[in-house]
């Protein structure tokens, strides 16, 4: 049986166990939260993003979770700056042309601000003169900072990005920095 860990990565944490950055940078990594040997992240989440990461001790399963050819859906709650109009939402749904090529179509809906969300440290900047909105975006590929680049492309810069789910695995009530065991199938 392959072992799977679901982890709620806090803002500012690198999605790796060691920091290979500049010497003396001491950026927080997964090792500050997960002390299970032999586990590796199945995919990445940039340090400015929060939410669900799946880790496993099986390389084949890791590849099936992370590789885009398996088209495992990844769903994000995205706080954007500005007010989404129908044209911007439709562009995201159809796919947008980024510098590294067109994105595949995404599932996109505008949602009410989440009521059960934890505070972020540091907080998201707030400007009285610029409205913000929340979107739920599901993609089936995983380019570097893809969701952020997609929303910026349609004039809605991302302020906060939280991954809610990967395939059948969901964040649910897992708090930032906490992890739990899960089944291989995501049930």
Coordinates of N, CA and C in Angstrom, one line a residue:
X1 N 0.8 -1.2 0.0 CA 0.0 0.0 0.0 C 0.9 1.2 0.0
X2 N 0.6 2.1 -0.9 CA 1.4 3.4 -1.0 C 0.8 4.3 0.1
X3 N 1.7 5.1 0.7 CA 1.3 6.0 1.7 C 1.2 7.4 1.1
X4 N 0.1 8.1 1.5 CA -0.1 9.5 1.0 C -0.4 10.4 2.2
X5 N 0.2 11.6 2.1 CA 0.0 12.6 3.1 C -0.6 13.8 2.4
X6 N -1.6 14.4 3.0 CA -2.2 15.7 2.5 C -1.7 16.8 3.5
X7 N -1.2 17.8 2.9 CA -0.6 18.9 3.7 C -1.2 20.2 3.3
X8 N -1.5 21.1 4.2 CA -1.9 22.5 3.9 C -0.7 23.4 4.0
X9 N -0.1 23.7 2.9 CA 1.1 24.5 2.8 C 0.8 25.9 3.1
X10 N 1.4 26.5 4.2 CA 1.2 27.9 4.5 C 1.9 28.8 3.5
X11 N 1.5 30.0 3.4 CA 2.1 31.1 2.6 C 3.6 31.2 3.0
X12 N 4.4 31.4 2.0 CA 5.8 31.6 2.3 C 6.7 30.4 2.5
X13 N 6.1 29.2 2.5 CA 6.8 27.9 2.7 C 7.2 27.4 1.3
X14 N 8.4 26.9 1.1 CA 8.8 26.3 -0.1 C 8.3 24.9 -0.2
X15 N 7.9 24.4 -1.4 CA 7.3 23.1 -1.5 C 8.4 22.0 -1.8
X16 N 9.4 22.1 -0.9 CA 10.5 21.1 -1.0 C 11.0 20.9 0.5
X17 N 11.8 19.9 0.7 CA 12.3 19.6 2.0 C 13.6 20.4 2.4
X18 N 14.3 20.9 1.4 CA 15.5 21.6 1.7 C 15.5 22.9 0.9
X19 N 16.2 24.0 1.4 CA 16.2 25.2 0.7 C 17.6 25.2 -0.1
X20 N 17.5 25.2 -1.4 CA 18.7 25.2 -2.2 C 18.9 26.6 -2.7
X21 N 18.4 27.6 -2.1 CA 18.6 29.0 -2.5 C 19.9 29.5 -2.0
X22 N 20.0 30.8 -1.9 CA 21.2 31.5 -1.5 C 21.5 31.1 -0.1
X23 N 22.8 31.0 0.2 CA 23.3 30.6 1.5 C 22.8 31.6 2.6
X24 N 22.4 31.1 3.7 CA 21.9 32.0 4.8 C 20.5 32.5 4.6
X25 N 19.8 32.0 3.6 CA 18.4 32.6 3.3 C 17.4 32.0 4.3
X26 N 17.6 30.8 4.8 CA 16.8 30.1 5.8 C 15.3 30.3 5.5
X27 N 14.9 30.0 4.3 CA 13.4 30.1 4.0 C 12.8 28.8 4.6
X28 N 11.5 28.9 5.1 CA 10.9 27.7 5.6 C 10.6 26.7 4.5
X29 N 10.7 25.4 4.8 CA 10.5 24.3 3.9 C 9.5 23.3 4.5
X30 N 9.2 22.3 3.7 CA 8.3 21.2 4.2 C 8.9 20.5 5.5
X31 N 10.2 20.5 5.6 CA 10.8 19.8 6.7 C 10.4 20.4 8.1
X32 N 10.0 21.6 8.1 CA 9.5 22.2 9.3 C 8.2 21.7 9.8
X33 N 7.5 21.0 8.9 CA 6.1 20.5 9.2 C 5.9 19.0 9.1
X34 N 6.7 18.4 8.3 CA 6.5 16.9 8.0 C 7.8 16.2 8.4
X35 N 7.7 15.3 9.3 CA 8.8 14.5 9.8 C 8.8 13.1 9.4
X36 N 8.1 12.8 8.3 CA 8.0 11.4 7.8 C 9.1 11.1 6.8
X37 N 10.0 10.2 7.0 CA 11.1 10.0 6.0 C 10.6 9.3 4.8
X38 N 11.2 9.6 3.6 CA 10.9 9.0 2.4 C 9.7 9.5 1.6
X39 N 9.2 10.6 2.0 CA 8.1 11.3 1.3 C 8.6 12.4 0.4
X40 N 7.9 12.5 -0.7 CA 8.2 13.6 -1.7 C 7.0 14.2 -2.2
X41 N 7.0 15.5 -2.5 CA 5.8 16.2 -3.0 C 5.5 15.7 -4.4
X42 N 4.2 15.5 -4.7 CA 3.7 15.2 -6.0 C 3.3 16.5 -6.6
X43 N 4.2 17.2 -7.2 CA 3.9 18.5 -7.7 C 4.3 19.6 -6.8
X44 N 4.2 20.9 -7.3 CA 4.7 22.0 -6.5 C 3.6 23.0 -6.3
X45 N 3.9 23.9 -5.4 CA 3.0 25.0 -5.1 C 3.9 26.2 -4.8
X46 N 3.9 27.3 -5.5 CA 4.9 28.3 -5.3 C 4.8 28.9 -3.9
X47 N 5.9 29.5 -3.4 CA 6.0 29.9 -2.0 C 4.9 31.0 -1.7
X48 N 4.4 31.7 -2.7 CA 3.4 32.7 -2.5 C 2.0 32.2 -2.5
X49 N 1.9 30.9 -2.7 CA 0.5 30.2 -2.7 C 0.4 29.4 -1.5
X50 N -0.9 29.1 -1.2 CA -1.2 28.3 0.0 C -2.1 27.1 -0.4
X51 N -2.2 26.2 0.5 CA -3.2 25.1 0.3 C -2.6 23.7 0.1
X52 N -3.4 22.9 -0.6 CA -3.2 21.5 -0.6 C -2.0 21.1 -1.4
X53 N -1.2 20.2 -0.7 CA -0.1 19.5 -1.4 C -0.3 18.0 -1.1
X54 N 0.0 17.2 -2.0 CA 0.0 15.7 -1.8 C 1.4 15.2 -1.8
X55 N 1.8 14.4 -0.8 CA 3.1 13.8 -0.8 C 2.9 12.3 -0.7
X56 N 3.9 11.6 -1.3 CA 3.8 10.2 -1.2 C 5.2 9.6 -1.1
X57 N 5.3 8.3 -0.7 CA 6.5 7.6 -0.6 C 6.7 6.7 -1.8
X58 N 5.9 6.8 -2.9 CA 6.0 6.0 -4.1 C 6.2 6.8 -5.3
X59 N 7.3 6.6 -6.0 CA 7.7 7.4 -7.2 C 6.7 7.3 -8.3
X60 N 6.2 6.1 -8.6 CA 5.2 5.9 -9.7 C 3.9 6.7 -9.4
X61 N 3.5 6.6 -8.1 CA 2.3 7.3 -7.7 C 2.5 8.8 -7.8
X62 N 3.7 9.3 -7.4 CA 4.1 10.7 -7.5 C 3.9 11.2 -8.9
X63 N 4.4 10.4 -9.9 CA 4.4 10.8 -11.3 C 2.9 10.8 -11.7
X64 N 2.1 9.9 -11.3 CA 0.7 9.8 -11.8 C -0.1 11.0 -11.2
X65 N 0.3 11.5 -10.1 CA -0.4 12.6 -9.5 C 0.1 13.9 -10.1
X66 N 1.4 14.1 -10.4 CA 1.9 15.4 -10.8 C 1.9 15.6 -12.3
X67 N 2.1 14.5 -13.1 CA 2.3 14.7 -14.5 C 1.1 15.2 -15.3
X68 N 1.2 16.2 -16.1 CA 0.0 16.7 -16.8 C -0.7 15.7 -17.7
X69 N 0.0 14.7 -18.2 CA -0.6 13.8 -19.1 C -1.7 13.0 -18.5
X70 N -1.8 13.0 -17.1 CA -2.9 12.3 -16.4 C -4.1 13.2 -16.2
X71 N -3.9 14.5 -16.5 CA -5.0 15.4 -16.5 C -5.8 15.4 -15.2
X72 N -5.1 15.3 -14.1 CA -5.7 15.3 -12.8 C -6.1 16.7 -12.5
X73 N -7.4 17.0 -12.2 CA -7.8 18.4 -12.0 C -7.3 19.0 -10.7
X74 N -6.9 20.2 -10.7 CA -6.4 21.0 -9.6 C -7.3 22.2 -9.5
X75 N -8.0 22.4 -8.3 CA -8.9 23.5 -8.1 C -8.4 24.5 -7.1
X76 N -8.5 25.7 -7.4 CA -8.0 26.8 -6.6 C -9.0 27.8 -6.3
X77 N -9.0 28.4 -5.1 CA -9.7 29.6 -4.7 C -8.8 30.8 -5.0
X78 N -9.2 31.7 -5.8 CA -8.3 32.8 -6.2 C -8.9 34.1 -5.9
X79 N -8.3 34.9 -5.1 CA -8.7 36.3 -4.8 C -8.0 37.2 -5.9
X80 N -8.8 37.9 -6.7 CA -8.2 38.7 -7.7 C -8.5 40.2 -7.4
X81 N -7.7 41.0 -8.0 CA -7.9 42.5 -7.9 C -8.7 42.9 -9.1
X82 N -9.8 43.6 -8.8 CA -10.7 44.0 -9.9 C -12.0 43.3 -9.9
X83 N -12.9 43.6 -10.8 CA -14.2 43.0 -10.9 C -14.3 42.2 -12.2
X84 N -14.4 40.9 -12.1 CA -14.4 40.1 -13.3 C -15.6 40.4 -14.1
X85 N -15.4 40.6 -15.4 CA -16.6 40.7 -16.3 C -16.7 39.4 -17.1
X86 N -17.9 39.3 -17.8 CA -18.1 38.0 -18.5 C -17.1 37.7 -19.5
X87 N -16.5 38.7 -20.2 CA -15.5 38.4 -21.2 C -14.2 37.9 -20.6
X88 N -13.8 38.4 -19.4 CA -12.6 37.8 -18.8 C -12.8 36.4 -18.3
X89 N -14.0 36.1 -17.8 CA -14.3 34.8 -17.3 C -14.3 33.8 -18.5
X90 N -14.9 34.2 -19.6 CA -15.0 33.4 -20.8 C -13.7 33.1 -21.4
X91 N -12.8 34.1 -21.4 CA -11.4 33.9 -21.9 C -10.7 32.9 -21.1
X92 N -10.8 32.9 -19.7 CA -10.2 31.9 -18.9 C -10.8 30.5 -19.2
X93 N -12.1 30.5 -19.4 CA -12.8 29.2 -19.7 C -12.3 28.6 -21.1
X94 N -12.0 29.4 -22.0 CA -11.6 29.0 -23.4 C -10.1 28.7 -23.4
X95 N -9.3 29.3 -22.5 CA -7.9 29.2 -22.5 C -7.3 30.5 -23.1
X96 N -6.2 30.9 -22.5 CA -5.5 32.2 -22.9 C -4.1 31.9 -23.4
X97 N -3.6 32.8 -24.2 CA -2.3 32.7 -24.8 C -1.3 33.3 -23.9
X98 N -0.5 32.5 -23.3 CA 0.6 32.9 -22.4 C 1.9 32.9 -23.2
X99 N 3.0 33.4 -22.7 CA 4.3 33.4 -23.4 C 4.8 32.0 -23.8
X100 N 4.4 31.0 -22.9 CA 4.8 29.6 -23.2 C 3.8 28.8 -23.9
X101 N 2.8 29.5 -24.5 CA 1.8 28.9 -25.4 C 0.4 29.0 -24.7
X102 N -0.6 28.5 -25.5 CA -2.0 28.6 -25.0 C -2.3 27.6 -23.9
X103 N -3.1 28.1 -22.9 CA -3.5 27.2 -21.8 C -4.7 26.3 -22.3
X104 N -4.9 25.2 -21.7 CA -6.1 24.4 -22.0 C -7.3 25.1 -21.3
X105 N -8.5 24.8 -21.8 CA -9.6 25.5 -21.1 C -9.7 25.2 -19.6
X106 N -10.2 26.1 -18.9 CA -10.3 26.0 -17.4 C -11.8 26.1 -17.0
X107 N -12.1 25.5 -15.9 CA -13.4 25.7 -15.3 C -13.3 26.9 -14.4
X108 N -14.2 27.9 -14.6 CA -14.1 29.1 -13.8 C -15.4 29.6 -13.4
X109 N -15.6 30.0 -12.1 CA -16.8 30.6 -11.7 C -16.4 31.6 -10.6
X110 N -17.2 32.7 -10.6 CA -17.1 33.7 -9.5 C -17.8 33.1 -8.3
X111 N -17.2 33.2 -7.1 CA -17.8 32.7 -5.9 C -17.8 33.8 -4.8
X112 N -18.7 33.6 -3.8 CA -18.7 34.5 -2.7 C -17.4 34.4 -1.9
X113 N -17.0 35.4 -1.2 CA -15.7 35.3 -0.4 C -15.9 34.2 0.6
X114 N -14.9 33.3 0.7 CA -15.0 32.2 1.7 C -15.1 32.7 3.1
X115 N -15.9 32.1 3.9 CA -16.2 32.5 5.3 C -15.3 31.8 6.3
X116 N -14.8 30.6 5.9 CA -14.0 29.8 6.8 C -12.5 29.8 6.6
X117 N -12.1 30.9 5.9 CA -10.7 31.0 5.6 C -9.8 31.5 6.7
X118 N -8.6 31.0 6.8 CA -7.7 31.4 7.8 C -7.1 32.8 7.4
X119 N -6.5 33.5 8.4 CA -5.8 34.7 8.1 C -4.5 34.4 7.5
X120 N -4.0 35.2 6.6 CA -2.7 35.0 6.0 C -1.7 36.0 6.6
X121 N -0.5 35.5 6.8 CA 0.6 36.3 7.4 C 1.7 36.3 6.4
X122 N 2.0 37.5 5.7 CA 1.3 38.8 5.9 C 0.0 38.8 5.2
X123 N -0.9 39.8 5.7 CA -2.2 39.9 5.1 C -2.1 40.3 3.7
X124 N -3.1 40.1 2.9 CA -3.3 40.5 1.5 C -3.5 42.1 1.6
X125 N -2.8 42.8 0.6 CA -2.9 44.2 0.7 C -4.4 44.6 0.3
X126 N -4.9 45.6 1.0 CA -6.3 46.0 0.7 C -6.2 47.5 0.3
X127 N -6.9 47.8 -0.8 CA -7.0 49.1 -1.3 C -8.5 49.5 -1.4
X128 N -8.9 50.6 -0.7 CA -10.3 51.0 -0.7 C -10.8 51.3 -2.1
X129 N -10.0 51.8 -3.0 CA -10.4 52.3 -4.3 C -10.5 51.2 -5.3
X130 N -9.9 50.0 -5.0 CA -9.9 48.9 -6.0 C -10.7 47.7 -5.4
X131 N -11.7 47.3 -6.1 CA -12.5 46.1 -5.6 C -11.7 44.8 -5.8
X132 N -12.1 43.8 -5.1 CA -11.5 42.5 -5.4 C -12.7 41.5 -5.4
X133 N -12.4 40.3 -5.9 CA -13.4 39.3 -6.1 C -12.7 37.9 -5.9
X134 N -13.5 36.9 -5.7 CA -13.0 35.5 -5.6 C -13.5 34.7 -6.8
X135 N -12.6 33.9 -7.3 CA -12.9 32.9 -8.4 C -12.5 31.5 -7.9
X136 N -13.2 30.5 -8.4 CA -12.8 29.1 -8.3 C -12.4 28.7 -9.7
X137 N -11.1 28.3 -9.8 CA -10.6 27.9 -11.1 C -10.0 26.5 -11.0
X138 N -10.4 25.6 -12.0 CA -9.9 24.3 -12.1 C -9.1 24.1 -13.4
X139 N -7.9 23.7 -13.3 CA -7.1 23.4 -14.4 C -6.6 22.0 -14.5
X140 N -6.2 21.5 -15.6 CA -5.7 20.1 -15.8 C -4.3 20.1 -16.3
X141 N -3.6 21.2 -16.1 CA -2.2 21.2 -16.5 C -1.5 21.9 -15.3
X142 N -0.2 22.1 -15.3 CA 0.4 22.6 -14.2 C 1.7 23.4 -14.5
X143 N 1.6 24.4 -15.3 CA 2.7 25.2 -15.6 C 3.1 26.1 -14.4
X144 N 4.3 26.6 -14.5 CA 4.8 27.4 -13.4 C 4.0 28.7 -13.3
X145 N 3.4 28.9 -12.1 CA 2.6 30.0 -11.7 C 1.5 30.2 -12.7
X146 N 0.9 29.2 -13.2 CA -0.1 29.2 -14.3 C -1.3 30.0 -14.0
X147 N -1.9 29.8 -12.9 CA -3.2 30.5 -12.5 C -2.9 32.0 -12.4
X148 N -1.8 32.3 -11.7 CA -1.5 33.7 -11.6 C -1.3 34.4 -12.9
X149 N -0.6 33.7 -13.8 CA -0.4 34.3 -15.2 C -1.7 34.4 -16.0
X150 N -2.6 33.4 -15.8 CA -3.9 33.4 -16.5 C -4.7 34.6 -16.1
X151 N -4.8 34.8 -14.7 CA -5.7 35.9 -14.3 C -5.1 37.2 -14.6
X152 N -3.8 37.4 -14.6 CA -3.1 38.6 -14.9 C -3.4 38.9 -16.4
X153 N -3.4 37.9 -17.2 CA -3.6 38.0 -18.7 C -4.9 38.7 -19.0
X154 N -5.9 38.4 -18.2 CA -7.3 38.9 -18.4 C -7.5 40.2 -17.6
X155 N -6.5 40.8 -17.0 CA -6.6 42.0 -16.3 C -7.1 41.9 -14.8
X156 N -6.9 40.7 -14.2 CA -7.3 40.4 -12.9 C -6.1 39.8 -12.1
X157 N -5.2 40.7 -11.6 CA -4.0 40.1 -10.9 C -4.4 39.4 -9.7
X158 N -3.8 38.3 -9.4 CA -4.0 37.4 -8.3 C -3.5 38.1 -7.0
X159 N -4.3 38.2 -6.0 CA -3.9 38.7 -4.7 C -3.6 37.5 -3.7
X160 N -4.4 36.5 -3.8 CA -4.2 35.3 -2.9 C -4.7 34.1 -3.7
X161 N -3.9 33.0 -3.6 CA -4.2 31.8 -4.3 C -4.1 30.6 -3.3
X162 N -5.2 29.8 -3.2 CA -5.3 28.7 -2.3 C -5.7 27.4 -3.1
X163 N -4.9 26.4 -3.1 CA -5.3 25.2 -3.8 C -6.2 24.4 -2.9
X164 N -7.5 24.1 -3.4 CA -8.5 23.4 -2.6 C -8.4 21.9 -2.8
X165 N -8.1 21.5 -4.0 CA -8.1 20.0 -4.3 C -7.2 19.7 -5.4
X166 N -6.8 18.4 -5.4 CA -6.1 17.8 -6.5 C -6.8 16.4 -6.7
X167 N -7.4 16.3 -7.9 CA -8.2 15.1 -8.1 C -9.3 14.9 -7.0
X168 N -9.3 13.7 -6.4 CA -10.3 13.5 -5.4 C -9.9 13.9 -3.9
X169 N -8.6 14.4 -3.8 CA -8.1 14.8 -2.5 C -8.6 16.2 -2.3
X170 N -9.1 16.5 -1.1 CA -9.6 17.9 -0.8 C -9.0 18.4 0.5
X171 N -8.8 19.7 0.6 CA -8.2 20.4 1.8 C -9.2 20.2 2.9
X172 N -10.5 20.4 2.7 CA -11.5 20.4 3.7 C -11.1 21.3 4.9
X173 N -11.1 20.8 6.1 CA -10.8 21.6 7.3 C -9.4 21.5 7.7
X174 N -8.5 21.1 6.9 CA -7.1 21.0 7.3 C -6.5 22.4 7.4
X175 N -6.0 22.7 8.6 CA -5.5 24.1 8.9 C -4.0 24.3 8.3
X176 N -3.6 25.5 8.1 CA -2.3 25.7 7.5 C -1.2 25.1 8.4
X177 N -0.2 24.4 7.8 CA 0.8 23.8 8.5 C 0.5 22.4 9.0
X178 N -0.7 22.0 8.9 CA -1.1 20.6 9.4 C -1.2 19.6 8.2
X179 N -1.1 18.3 8.6 CA -1.2 17.3 7.6 C -1.9 16.1 8.1
X180 N -2.4 15.3 7.2 CA -3.1 14.1 7.6 C -2.8 13.0 6.6
X181 N -3.0 11.7 7.0 CA -2.9 10.6 6.1 C -4.1 10.5 5.2
X182 N -3.9 10.0 4.0 CA -5.0 9.8 3.1 C -4.8 8.5 2.3
X183 N -5.9 8.1 1.7 CA -5.8 6.9 0.9 C -5.2 7.2 -0.5
X184 N -4.6 6.2 -1.1 CA -4.0 6.4 -2.4 C -5.0 6.9 -3.5
X185 N -6.2 6.5 -3.4 CA -7.2 6.8 -4.4 C -7.8 8.2 -4.1
X186 N -7.5 8.8 -3.0 CA -8.1 10.1 -2.7 C -9.4 10.1 -2.0
X187 N -9.8 8.9 -1.6 CA -11.1 8.8 -0.9 C -11.0 9.2 0.6

